[in-house]
Every structure is written in C-alpha cells, then in structure tokens.
CSV table of C-alpha atoms in Angstrom, one decimal:
chain,number,residue,atom,x,y,z
H,1,MET,CA,227.4,130.1,152.1
H,2,LEU,CA,225.1,128.7,154.8
H,3,SER,CA,226.4,126.6,157.7
H,4,GLN,CA,223.6,124.6,159.4
H,5,THR,CA,223.3,121.6,161.7
H,6,GLU,CA,219.6,121.8,162.3
H,7,THR,CA,216.9,119.6,160.7
H,8,PHE,CA,215.0,121.1,157.7
H,9,ILE,CA,212.2,119.9,155.5
H,10,CYS,CA,213.0,119.9,151.8
H,11,THR,CA,211.0,119.7,148.6
H,12,TRP,CA,212.9,119.1,145.4
H,13,LYS,CA,212.1,118.7,141.8
H,14,GLN,CA,214.8,118.2,139.2
H,15,PRO,CA,214.6,117.1,135.6
H,16,MET,CA,217.2,114.7,134.4
H,17,ALA,CA,220.4,116.5,133.3
H,18,HIS,CA,223.2,115.8,130.9
H,19,MET,CA,221.0,114.0,128.3
H,20,PRO,CA,221.9,114.1,124.6
H,21,PRO,CA,219.7,116.2,122.3
H,22,ILE,CA,216.7,114.3,121.0
H,23,SER,CA,213.9,115.3,118.6
H,24,MET,CA,210.6,116.5,119.9
H,25,LYS,CA,208.8,113.5,118.6
H,26,ASP,CA,211.0,111.3,120.9
H,27,PHE,CA,210.8,113.8,123.8
H,28,PHE,CA,210.0,112.4,127.3
H,29,ASN,CA,209.9,114.8,130.2
H,30,ALA,CA,211.6,112.9,133.0
H,31,GLY,CA,212.2,114.3,136.4
H,32,ALA,CA,212.3,113.6,140.1
H,33,PHE,CA,209.9,114.8,142.8
H,34,ILE,CA,210.6,114.5,146.5
H,35,ARG,CA,208.4,116.2,149.0
H,36,ASN,CA,208.7,116.9,152.8
H,37,VAL,CA,211.9,114.9,153.3
H,38,VAL,CA,213.7,115.6,156.6
H,39,ILE,CA,217.4,116.1,156.0
H,40,ASN,CA,220.2,117.3,158.2
H,41,TYR,CA,222.8,119.2,156.2
H,42,GLU,CA,226.2,120.5,157.2
H,43,LEU,CA,226.6,123.2,154.6
H,44,GLY,CA,224.6,125.0,151.9
H,45,LYS,CA,226.3,126.5,148.9
H,46,VAL,CA,225.2,128.6,145.9
H,47,VAL,CA,227.7,128.6,143.1
H,48,GLY,CA,228.0,129.9,139.5
H,49,GLU,CA,226.6,132.8,137.6
H,50,SER,CA,222.9,132.6,137.0
H,51,PRO,CA,221.6,130.0,136.5
H,52,HIS,CA,223.1,128.8,139.8
H,53,ARG,CA,223.8,125.4,141.3
H,54,VAL,CA,222.5,125.0,144.9
H,55,GLY,CA,224.0,122.2,147.0
H,56,LEU,CA,223.3,120.9,150.5
H,57,LYS,CA,226.2,118.9,152.0
H,58,LEU,CA,225.0,115.8,153.8
H,59,PRO,CA,227.1,113.5,156.0
H,60,HIS,CA,227.5,111.0,153.1
H,61,GLY,CA,227.0,113.1,149.9
H,62,TRP,CA,225.2,116.1,148.4
H,63,VAL,CA,221.7,117.1,147.3
H,64,TYR,CA,221.8,119.7,144.6
H,65,ALA,CA,219.6,121.6,142.2
H,66,GLN,CA,221.1,122.9,139.0
H,67,GLY,CA,219.7,125.7,137.0
H,68,ILE,CA,218.3,128.0,139.8
H,69,THR,CA,217.3,131.4,138.3
H,70,HIS,CA,215.0,132.8,141.1
H,71,TYR,CA,214.6,132.7,144.8
H,72,GLU,CA,212.3,134.1,147.5
H,73,LEU,CA,212.2,134.1,151.3
H,74,ASP,CA,208.5,134.0,152.0
H,75,GLU,CA,206.6,135.5,155.0
H,76,GLN,CA,206.9,132.1,156.8
H,77,GLY,CA,210.7,132.0,156.6
H,78,ARG,CA,210.8,129.3,153.9
H,79,LEU,CA,213.5,129.6,151.2
H,80,LEU,CA,211.9,128.9,147.8
H,81,LEU,CA,214.3,128.5,144.9
H,82,ALA,CA,213.3,127.9,141.3
H,83,GLY,CA,214.8,127.6,137.8
H,84,HIS,CA,212.9,128.4,134.7
H,85,ASP,CA,213.7,127.5,131.1
H,86,GLY,CA,213.9,129.9,128.2
H,87,SER,CA,210.1,129.8,127.7
H,88,GLY,CA,209.4,130.5,131.3
H,89,LYS,CA,208.4,126.9,132.3
H,90,LEU,CA,209.5,125.6,135.7
H,91,ALA,CA,212.5,123.3,135.3
H,92,VAL,CA,213.8,122.8,138.8
H,93,ALA,CA,212.7,123.8,142.4
H,94,LEU,CA,214.2,123.5,145.8
H,95,GLN,CA,212.2,124.6,148.8
H,96,ILE,CA,213.7,124.6,152.3
H,97,SER,CA,211.7,125.0,155.5
H,98,GLU,CA,211.8,124.2,159.2
H,99,THR,CA,208.2,122.9,159.0
H,100,PRO,CA,206.5,120.6,156.4
H,101,PHE,CA,205.0,122.1,153.3
H,102,SER,CA,201.2,121.7,152.9
H,103,TYR,CA,199.7,120.0,149.9
C-alpha cells in the first residue's frame, strides 16, 4: 500500500470492462487513453491475486486499472504497470511518474 500526497503524472489505458460476450464479427475494441494527466492521490493500492487491480484514491473518487499482470520500476524512477491478455497483447497500462512522459 502506498500513501502519497505529492502530485504525479499518470498515463492510463483501460479497455471497457464487464461487457457481455460477443461474436468476433461484432467485435469492437473500445478503450480509454489518458496521457500526462496531473493527479494528486491520497492512497495507492494493489489488490487481488494476479491479475491485480491497482487503484489510486483521489479526493472525490478512484482511478483504477484492472488486470495488471506485470510491473517495472525503470531507471528514471517511473512505475510502469501493464496487463496482458492470454495471447500476450497489451490490455491495460498504468504509468506513474513525477515528470511527464515523452511522446
């Protein structure tokens, strides 16, 4: 569990969850992409067996990524979290840094 009151930059990608099964001919890959958003979070949590749910508690709600399977703390001190599906494709990513990510 992380407790933090500083400002961090987050990048987040999350496909839509809790959708009923559909056939591949009707498949539409929906998702969300947010990059270099400044957020102040009060608490960070990682819960569950792998795949994990990672949540950042904000003053008025939560930002979370569900399905995290891998993480890395890189040489620049950025926390990079990712979730891959059964075929190895990226399904979700949450990246946390004190400085903006470059394009």
